[in-house]
């Protein structure tokens, strides 16, 4: 047997079965994000430093995430889905550990939802999102014949309640919102009857009203919501968002120039956290409407590509997993941009692959690796894949 010829054929199959479009979109988004974060932190470089710690951790996370994505893409997603109890246990265990030993980074002193890994702060709720997609997809698949029965829907509600309560316990209300959008989106793709969505919307309205009146929604969360409607009375609360809109609008069509933005490069009076939650303002001010549009275009194409992979998936589990990944990315883009445009309260949601944050990029690449696995195994028979040789 000619093992060298056999290996070459296997490698060719490996190349042909890789979804380079998804991979290229993710890499372009990360590269663009690194450039924006570098500009946002450029003004703070001192003592001959070439890059900031935010850029360094983001680069390390992107490189490590890319490696993880390639490795995960070579593992049959069916095997991953059947390992959901172990994955769920790991994610829940990390969240419980964070509840007792979590750290609050300087930018978010109100939320002890990070673990200090010294290289970067890791947020277990980001990994929990990936774990939820895997476990919830498997759950939806095994009940697909009874998806519209009341008992089934109640159990699905119990499933989402676990991650939502865990992230709320660590003070991360923003991630709780993302989980809820993911839950609703995955139910939609699982073809749950529209009547349940109407009932859910009514329940959310009633629940929010009750929580508001009895004081469950209180403190800074309540103030941020009220400030959206009365910004002139809450100038301090709306400072970040108001300055963000000024920066976005001041760039015009083509921007003021890279590393030349008046507010981006201002030592004082700029946009707070423009390397994190407000990173789109950097693109808008320095690269203009064109630069900001490219950010949205890259993320939009990535979501659409993953959705197209969902349609071509070989089974229901693959379809649901890809749908969940697309919904997760879409939810974060929607909430982040809504927050930057003052359409939503500021709740600390990063822009996928663009905002500084090692854990976010790392876990998104992990999810992308899962999407690549679904593409590979839905396109090519198992016996022709490189890793099985």
Tab-separated table of C-alpha atoms in Angstrom:
chain	number	residue	atom	x	y	z
A	1	UNK	CA	0.000	0.000	0.000
A	2	UNK	CA	1.325	3.443	-0.940
A	3	UNK	CA	0.793	5.363	2.301
A	4	UNK	CA	2.231	8.602	0.878
A	5	UNK	CA	-0.333	8.621	-1.963
A	6	UNK	CA	-3.089	7.739	0.490
A	7	UNK	CA	-2.077	10.611	2.780
A	8	UNK	CA	-1.952	13.068	-0.122
A	9	UNK	CA	-5.469	12.068	-1.165
A	10	UNK	CA	-6.679	12.459	2.416
A	11	UNK	CA	-5.075	15.878	2.687
A	12	UNK	CA	-6.713	16.963	-0.572
A	13	UNK	CA	-10.080	15.863	0.794
A	14	UNK	CA	-9.331	17.817	3.948
A	15	UNK	CA	-8.675	20.976	1.920
A	16	UNK	CA	-11.712	20.503	-0.319
A	17	UNK	CA	-14.043	19.952	2.626
A	18	UNK	CA	-12.950	23.074	4.512
A	19	UNK	CA	-15.320	26.042	4.474
A	20	UNK	CA	-12.770	28.689	3.558
A	21	UNK	CA	-15.441	31.359	3.073
A	22	UNK	CA	-16.515	31.241	6.723
A	23	UNK	CA	-12.897	31.026	7.862
A	24	UNK	CA	-11.830	33.967	5.681
A	25	UNK	CA	-14.714	36.156	6.864
A	26	UNK	CA	-13.793	35.463	10.501
A	27	UNK	CA	-10.087	36.168	9.907
A	28	UNK	CA	-10.864	39.437	8.074
A	29	UNK	CA	-13.149	40.513	10.929
A	30	UNK	CA	-10.449	39.752	13.509
A	31	UNK	CA	-7.766	41.592	11.522
A	32	UNK	CA	-10.025	44.630	11.131
A	33	UNK	CA	-10.923	44.447	14.812
A	34	UNK	CA	-7.244	44.391	15.790
A	35	UNK	CA	-6.636	47.518	13.704
A	36	UNK	CA	-9.551	49.315	15.386
A	37	UNK	CA	-8.504	48.284	18.900
A	38	UNK	CA	-4.921	49.343	18.149
A	39	UNK	CA	-6.190	52.787	17.158
A	40	UNK	CA	-8.450	52.999	20.219
A	41	UNK	CA	-5.530	52.243	22.567
A	42	UNK	CA	-2.826	54.067	20.596
A	43	UNK	CA	-3.122	57.245	22.673
A	44	UNK	CA	-2.308	55.310	25.854
A	45	UNK	CA	0.950	53.756	24.640
A	46	UNK	CA	3.806	54.853	26.888
A	47	UNK	CA	7.444	53.996	27.591
A	48	UNK	CA	8.127	52.844	24.046
A	49	UNK	CA	5.367	50.227	23.970
A	50	UNK	CA	4.437	49.069	20.491
A	51	UNK	CA	1.031	47.604	21.288
A	52	UNK	CA	-1.315	47.703	24.259
A	53	UNK	CA	-2.241	44.749	26.452
A	54	UNK	CA	-5.713	44.757	24.851
A	55	UNK	CA	-4.245	44.291	21.376
A	56	UNK	CA	-1.845	41.611	22.612
A	57	UNK	CA	-4.540	39.561	24.359
A	58	UNK	CA	-6.871	39.959	21.380
A	59	UNK	CA	-4.169	38.746	18.972
A	60	UNK	CA	-3.279	35.756	21.169
A	61	UNK	CA	-6.953	34.822	21.530
A	62	UNK	CA	-7.549	35.098	17.773
A	63	UNK	CA	-4.526	32.925	16.925
A	64	UNK	CA	-5.390	30.348	19.570
A	65	UNK	CA	-9.039	30.474	18.526
A	66	UNK	CA	-8.114	29.874	14.890
A	67	UNK	CA	-6.159	26.767	15.870
A	68	UNK	CA	-9.060	25.531	18.010
A	69	UNK	CA	-11.496	26.160	15.130
A	70	UNK	CA	-9.412	24.026	12.743
A	71	UNK	CA	-9.096	21.235	15.312
A	72	UNK	CA	-12.821	21.267	16.138
A	73	UNK	CA	-13.665	21.288	12.427
A	74	UNK	CA	-12.037	17.841	12.135
A	75	UNK	CA	-14.196	16.306	14.849
A	76	UNK	CA	-17.571	14.957	13.797
A	77	UNK	CA	-20.170	17.326	15.243
A	78	UNK	CA	-22.402	14.342	16.027
A	79	UNK	CA	-19.759	13.149	18.492
A	80	UNK	CA	-19.625	16.645	20.001
A	81	UNK	CA	-23.416	16.803	20.336
A	82	UNK	CA	-23.522	13.459	22.143
A	83	UNK	CA	-20.948	14.725	24.626
A	84	UNK	CA	-23.350	17.476	25.712
A	85	UNK	CA	-23.592	16.242	29.362
A	86	UNK	CA	-19.813	16.633	29.823
A	87	UNK	CA	-19.763	19.978	28.003
A	88	UNK	CA	-22.720	21.253	30.041
A	89	UNK	CA	-21.146	20.094	33.307
A	90	UNK	CA	-17.876	21.870	32.449
A	91	UNK	CA	-19.650	25.127	31.566
A	92	UNK	CA	-21.899	25.084	34.635
A	93	UNK	CA	-18.949	24.191	36.870
A	94	UNK	CA	-16.944	27.161	35.561
A	95	UNK	CA	-19.911	29.468	36.143
A	96	UNK	CA	-20.312	28.274	39.740
A	97	UNK	CA	-16.562	28.696	40.286
A	98	UNK	CA	-16.812	32.237	38.887
A	99	UNK	CA	-19.654	33.040	41.251
A	100	UNK	CA	-17.325	32.458	44.207
A	101	UNK	CA	-13.911	33.393	42.791
A	102	UNK	CA	-14.703	35.681	39.852
A	103	UNK	CA	-12.868	38.935	39.281
A	104	UNK	CA	-14.147	42.274	38.037
A	105	UNK	CA	-11.828	43.883	35.447
A	106	UNK	CA	-11.114	47.623	35.749
A	107	UNK	CA	-13.618	48.401	32.971
A	108	UNK	CA	-16.490	46.512	34.662
A	109	UNK	CA	-16.176	46.886	38.453
A	110	UNK	CA	-19.884	46.099	38.824
A	111	UNK	CA	-19.669	42.512	37.514
A	112	UNK	CA	-17.445	39.770	38.953
A	113	UNK	CA	-17.977	37.515	35.955
A	114	UNK	CA	-14.377	37.029	34.790
A	115	UNK	CA	-11.512	34.701	35.693
A	116	UNK	CA	-8.055	36.271	35.689
A	117	UNK	CA	-5.812	34.058	33.516
A	118	UNK	CA	-2.980	36.644	33.703
A	119	UNK	CA	-2.674	36.725	29.879
A	120	UNK	CA	-6.252	37.958	29.614
A	121	UNK	CA	-9.508	37.916	31.558
A	122	UNK	CA	-11.663	34.917	30.633
A	123	UNK	CA	-15.446	35.203	30.858
A	124	UNK	CA	-16.998	31.729	31.358
A	125	UNK	CA	-20.392	32.972	30.155
A	126	UNK	CA	-18.891	33.146	26.636
A	127	UNK	CA	-18.065	29.439	26.804
A	128	UNK	CA	-21.509	28.801	28.277
A	129	UNK	CA	-23.059	30.226	25.085
A	130	UNK	CA	-21.292	27.575	23.003
A	131	UNK	CA	-22.231	24.868	25.492
A	132	UNK	CA	-25.848	26.021	25.409
A	133	UNK	CA	-25.955	25.842	21.601
A	134	UNK	CA	-24.682	22.250	21.707
A	135	UNK	CA	-26.953	21.007	24.512
A	136	UNK	CA	-30.050	22.905	23.376
A	137	UNK	CA	-29.654	21.694	19.779
A	138	UNK	CA	-29.525	18.113	21.030
A	139	UNK	CA	-32.543	18.754	23.272
A	140	UNK	CA	-34.544	20.238	20.380
A	141	UNK	CA	-33.604	17.322	18.152
A	142	UNK	CA	-34.733	14.569	20.501
A	143	UNK	CA	-38.124	16.250	21.038
A	144	UNK	CA	-38.643	17.344	17.413
A	145	UNK	CA	-41.684	15.064	16.979
A	146	UNK	CA	-43.308	16.578	20.086
A	147	UNK	CA	-41.935	20.102	19.753
A	148	UNK	CA	-45.341	21.805	20.072
A	149	UNK	CA	-46.579	19.911	23.127
A	150	UNK	CA	-46.913	22.039	26.269
A	151	UNK	CA	-44.811	19.632	28.363
A	152	UNK	CA	-41.975	19.855	25.821
A	153	UNK	CA	-42.044	23.662	25.795
A	154	UNK	CA	-41.986	23.768	29.615
A	155	UNK	CA	-38.873	21.560	29.668
A	156	UNK	CA	-37.259	23.810	27.056
A	157	UNK	CA	-37.983	26.784	29.329
A	158	UNK	CA	-36.273	24.969	32.188
A	159	UNK	CA	-33.270	24.416	29.916
A	160	UNK	CA	-32.828	28.134	29.201
A	161	UNK	CA	-33.503	29.080	32.824
A	162	UNK	CA	-30.256	27.416	33.952
A	163	UNK	CA	-27.774	29.567	31.958
A	164	UNK	CA	-29.833	32.740	32.439
A	165	UNK	CA	-29.867	32.344	36.228
A	166	UNK	CA	-26.162	31.486	36.298
A	167	UNK	CA	-25.100	34.613	34.408
A	168	UNK	CA	-27.496	36.782	36.411
A	169	UNK	CA	-25.889	35.509	39.615
A	170	UNK	CA	-22.535	36.860	38.437
A	171	UNK	CA	-24.062	40.258	37.638
A	172	UNK	CA	-23.953	39.866	33.860
A	173	UNK	CA	-27.400	41.059	32.736
A	174	UNK	CA	-26.148	41.648	29.185
A	175	UNK	CA	-25.286	37.993	28.625
A	176	UNK	CA	-28.671	36.997	30.063
A	177	UNK	CA	-30.338	39.050	27.320
A	178	UNK	CA	-28.198	37.358	24.643
A	179	UNK	CA	-29.197	33.930	25.977
A	180	UNK	CA	-32.864	34.872	25.766
A	181	UNK	CA	-32.498	36.004	22.141
A	182	UNK	CA	-30.617	32.793	21.335
A	183	UNK	CA	-33.399	30.762	22.962
A	184	UNK	CA	-36.131	32.512	20.969
A	185	UNK	CA	-34.157	32.301	17.730
A	186	UNK	CA	-33.422	28.588	18.070
A	187	UNK	CA	-37.083	27.883	18.869
A	188	UNK	CA	-37.978	29.731	15.662
A	189	UNK	CA	-35.594	27.605	13.593
A	190	UNK	CA	-36.915	24.486	15.341
A	191	UNK	CA	-40.355	25.471	13.984
A	192	UNK	CA	-42.155	25.895	17.290
A	193	UNK	CA	-45.755	27.036	16.771
A	194	UNK	CA	-46.143	30.815	16.507
A	195	UNK	CA	-48.714	30.804	19.317
A	196	UNK	CA	-45.968	30.105	21.851
A	197	UNK	CA	-44.055	33.169	20.663
A	198	UNK	CA	-47.097	35.379	21.177
A	199	UNK	CA	-47.584	33.911	24.660
A	200	UNK	CA	-43.893	34.437	25.384
A	201	UNK	CA	-43.964	38.077	24.305
A	202	UNK	CA	-46.971	38.701	26.554
A	203	UNK	CA	-45.218	36.958	29.449
A	204	UNK	CA	-42.075	39.064	28.937
A	205	UNK	CA	-44.110	42.296	28.941
A	206	UNK	CA	-45.974	41.296	32.107
A	207	UNK	CA	-42.807	40.040	33.794
A	208	UNK	CA	-40.875	43.206	32.964
A	209	UNK	CA	-43.713	45.386	34.260
A	210	UNK	CA	-43.916	43.467	37.535
A	211	UNK	CA	-40.115	43.460	37.950
A	212	UNK	CA	-40.062	47.216	37.361
A	213	UNK	CA	-42.824	47.966	39.857
A	214	UNK	CA	-41.609	45.749	42.678
A	215	UNK	CA	-38.012	46.963	42.295
A	216	UNK	CA	-36.332	43.838	40.917
A	217	UNK	CA	-35.009	46.056	38.142
A	218	UNK	CA	-33.316	48.737	40.177
A	219	UNK	CA	-30.140	50.718	40.640
A	220	UNK	CA	-27.915	51.325	37.618
A	221	UNK	CA	-29.946	48.997	35.363
A	222	UNK	CA	-33.116	51.008	35.997
A	223	UNK	CA	-31.303	54.316	35.555
A	224	UNK	CA	-29.812	53.284	32.203
A	225	UNK	CA	-33.267	52.381	30.860
A	226	UNK	CA	-34.865	55.643	32.047
A	227	UNK	CA	-31.912	57.647	30.673
A	228	UNK	CA	-32.719	56.510	27.121
A	229	UNK	CA	-35.990	58.451	27.290
A	230	UNK	CA	-34.714	61.435	29.287
A	231	UNK	CA	-31.047	61.814	28.250
A	232	UNK	CA	-30.910	65.493	29.193
A	233	UNK	CA	-31.672	64.587	32.819
A	234	UNK	CA	-29.060	61.818	32.970
A	235	UNK	CA	-26.064	63.335	31.248
A	236	UNK	CA	-23.557	61.368	33.329
A	237	UNK	CA	-25.257	58.041	32.571
A	238	UNK	CA	-25.568	58.808	28.846
A	239	UNK	CA	-22.068	60.292	28.528
A	240	UNK	CA	-20.586	57.205	26.850
A	241	UNK	CA	-23.418	56.729	24.376
A	242	UNK	CA	-23.818	60.417	23.543
A	243	UNK	CA	-20.103	60.818	22.856
A	244	UNK	CA	-20.197	57.599	20.854
A	245	UNK	CA	-22.874	59.022	18.543
A	246	UNK	CA	-20.874	62.228	18.126
A	247	UNK	CA	-17.793	60.206	17.156
A	248	UNK	CA	-19.793	58.075	14.723
A	249	UNK	CA	-21.311	61.096	13.018
A	250	UNK	CA	-18.156	63.197	12.874
A	251	UNK	CA	-16.412	60.823	10.489
A	252	UNK	CA	-18.628	61.651	7.538
A	253	UNK	CA	-18.347	59.374	4.530
A	254	UNK	CA	-14.621	58.580	4.556
A	255	UNK	CA	-13.555	59.481	8.108
A	256	UNK	CA	-10.884	61.700	9.616
A	257	UNK	CA	-8.089	59.226	8.907
A	258	UNK	CA	-6.665	56.192	10.691
A	259	UNK	CA	-5.091	57.151	14.047
A	260	UNK	CA	-6.341	60.712	13.509
A	261	UNK	CA	-9.799	60.716	15.049
A	262	UNK	CA	-10.340	63.709	17.321
A	263	UNK	CA	-12.305	61.770	19.941
A	264	UNK	CA	-10.668	58.380	19.402
A	265	UNK	CA	-7.207	59.832	20.027
A	266	UNK	CA	-8.275	62.287	22.746
A	267	UNK	CA	-6.683	61.580	26.123
A	268	UNK	CA	-9.698	63.153	27.835
A	269	UNK	CA	-13.201	63.813	26.568
A	270	UNK	CA	-13.236	60.846	24.202
A	271	UNK	CA	-15.519	57.824	24.079
A	272	UNK	CA	-15.076	55.586	27.150
A	273	UNK	CA	-14.382	51.908	26.385
A	274	UNK	CA	-14.079	52.529	22.665
A	275	UNK	CA	-11.804	49.503	22.439
A	276	UNK	CA	-14.548	47.294	23.892
A	277	UNK	CA	-18.282	47.943	23.702
A	278	UNK	CA	-17.950	51.134	21.617
A	279	UNK	CA	-15.436	49.929	19.027
A	280	UNK	CA	-17.754	50.784	16.119
A	281	UNK	CA	-17.282	54.461	16.988
A	282	UNK	CA	-13.587	54.132	16.105
A	283	UNK	CA	-14.462	52.845	12.635
A	284	UNK	CA	-17.105	55.541	12.195
A	285	UNK	CA	-14.897	58.459	13.217
A	286	UNK	CA	-11.598	57.478	11.617
A	287	UNK	CA	-12.801	55.499	8.591
A	288	UNK	CA	-16.201	57.080	8.124
A	289	UNK	CA	-19.521	55.595	7.077
A	290	UNK	CA	-17.661	53.329	4.656
A	291	UNK	CA	-15.448	51.926	7.408
A	292	UNK	CA	-18.362	51.350	9.783
A	293	UNK	CA	-20.406	49.743	7.004
A	294	UNK	CA	-17.607	47.286	6.273
A	295	UNK	CA	-17.745	46.172	9.919
A	296	UNK	CA	-21.478	45.475	9.655
A	297	UNK	CA	-21.056	43.886	6.211
A	298	UNK	CA	-18.386	41.419	7.387
A	299	UNK	CA	-20.480	40.318	10.358
A	300	UNK	CA	-23.652	40.160	8.253
A	301	UNK	CA	-21.962	37.973	5.649
A	302	UNK	CA	-20.592	35.707	8.381
A	303	UNK	CA	-24.080	35.231	9.857
A	304	UNK	CA	-25.605	34.558	6.412
A	305	UNK	CA	-22.849	32.093	5.523
A	306	UNK	CA	-23.393	30.091	8.705
A	307	UNK	CA	-27.154	30.119	8.058
A	308	UNK	CA	-26.532	28.781	4.556
A	309	UNK	CA	-24.480	25.973	6.113
A	310	UNK	CA	-27.434	25.255	8.397
A	311	UNK	CA	-29.692	24.762	5.374
A	312	UNK	CA	-27.168	22.339	3.833
A	313	UNK	CA	-26.543	20.391	7.066
A	314	UNK	CA	-26.971	16.638	6.765
A	315	UNK	CA	-29.287	16.319	9.772
A	316	UNK	CA	-31.434	18.245	12.236
A	317	UNK	CA	-28.728	18.560	14.901
A	318	UNK	CA	-26.316	20.191	12.453
A	319	UNK	CA	-29.072	22.484	11.211
A	320	UNK	CA	-29.934	23.582	14.752
A	321	UNK	CA	-26.310	24.069	15.806
A	322	UNK	CA	-25.506	26.296	12.826
A	323	UNK	CA	-28.749	28.202	13.388
A	324	UNK	CA	-27.819	28.716	17.060
A	325	UNK	CA	-24.347	30.013	16.165
A	326	UNK	CA	-25.830	32.441	13.619
A	327	UNK	CA	-28.422	33.661	16.135
A	328	UNK	CA	-25.731	34.165	18.795
A	329	UNK	CA	-23.642	36.341	16.478
A	330	UNK	CA	-26.689	38.233	15.215
A	331	UNK	CA	-27.908	38.885	18.778
A	332	UNK	CA	-24.572	40.352	19.860
A	333	UNK	CA	-24.324	42.541	16.757
A	334	UNK	CA	-27.911	43.736	17.197
A	335	UNK	CA	-27.539	44.564	20.894
A	336	UNK	CA	-24.090	46.150	20.548
A	337	UNK	CA	-25.036	48.444	17.657
A	338	UNK	CA	-28.367	49.263	19.295
A	339	UNK	CA	-26.433	50.208	22.415
A	340	UNK	CA	-23.960	52.394	20.491
A	341	UNK	CA	-26.823	54.220	18.754
A	342	UNK	CA	-28.658	54.776	22.080
A	343	UNK	CA	-31.534	52.557	20.985
A	344	UNK	CA	-30.801	50.163	23.857
A	345	UNK	CA	-29.321	50.700	27.336
A	346	UNK	CA	-25.576	50.247	27.774
A	347	UNK	CA	-25.250	46.670	29.096
A	348	UNK	CA	-21.704	45.650	28.199
A	349	UNK	CA	-22.101	43.487	25.079
A	350	UNK	CA	-19.070	43.278	22.802
A	351	UNK	CA	-19.113	43.399	18.995
A	352	UNK	CA	-18.116	39.857	17.870
A	353	UNK	CA	-14.486	39.559	16.691
A	354	UNK	CA	-14.066	43.359	16.742
A	355	UNK	CA	-14.124	44.337	20.415
A	356	UNK	CA	-11.126	43.800	22.670
A	357	UNK	CA	-11.672	40.733	24.817
A	358	UNK	CA	-9.819	37.442	24.642
A	359	UNK	CA	-12.586	35.183	25.919
A	360	UNK	CA	-15.162	36.502	23.451
A	361	UNK	CA	-12.954	35.961	20.383
A	362	UNK	CA	-11.736	32.586	21.634
A	363	UNK	CA	-15.234	31.199	22.175
A	364	UNK	CA	-16.590	32.643	18.922
A	365	UNK	CA	-13.826	30.827	17.046
A	366	UNK	CA	-14.787	27.689	18.942
A	367	UNK	CA	-18.354	28.114	17.680
A	368	UNK	CA	-17.059	28.781	14.163
A	369	UNK	CA	-15.065	25.543	14.388
A	370	UNK	CA	-18.341	23.760	15.140
A	371	UNK	CA	-19.919	25.382	12.054
A	372	UNK	CA	-16.896	24.272	9.986
A	373	UNK	CA	-17.356	20.709	11.265
A	374	UNK	CA	-21.004	20.742	10.181
A	375	UNK	CA	-20.004	22.010	6.747
A	376	UNK	CA	-17.253	19.378	6.383
A	377	UNK	CA	-19.266	16.376	7.523
A	378	UNK	CA	-22.351	17.418	5.600
A	379	UNK	CA	-20.322	17.649	2.388
A	380	UNK	CA	-17.859	14.781	2.524
A	381	UNK	CA	-18.149	11.126	3.637
A	382	UNK	CA	-16.353	10.389	6.890
A	383	UNK	CA	-13.967	7.836	5.417
A	384	UNK	CA	-12.405	10.424	3.086
A	385	UNK	CA	-11.508	12.906	5.823
A	386	UNK	CA	-7.889	13.455	6.785
A	387	UNK	CA	-8.136	12.888	10.525
A	388	UNK	CA	-9.803	9.465	10.213
A	389	UNK	CA	-6.752	8.198	8.302
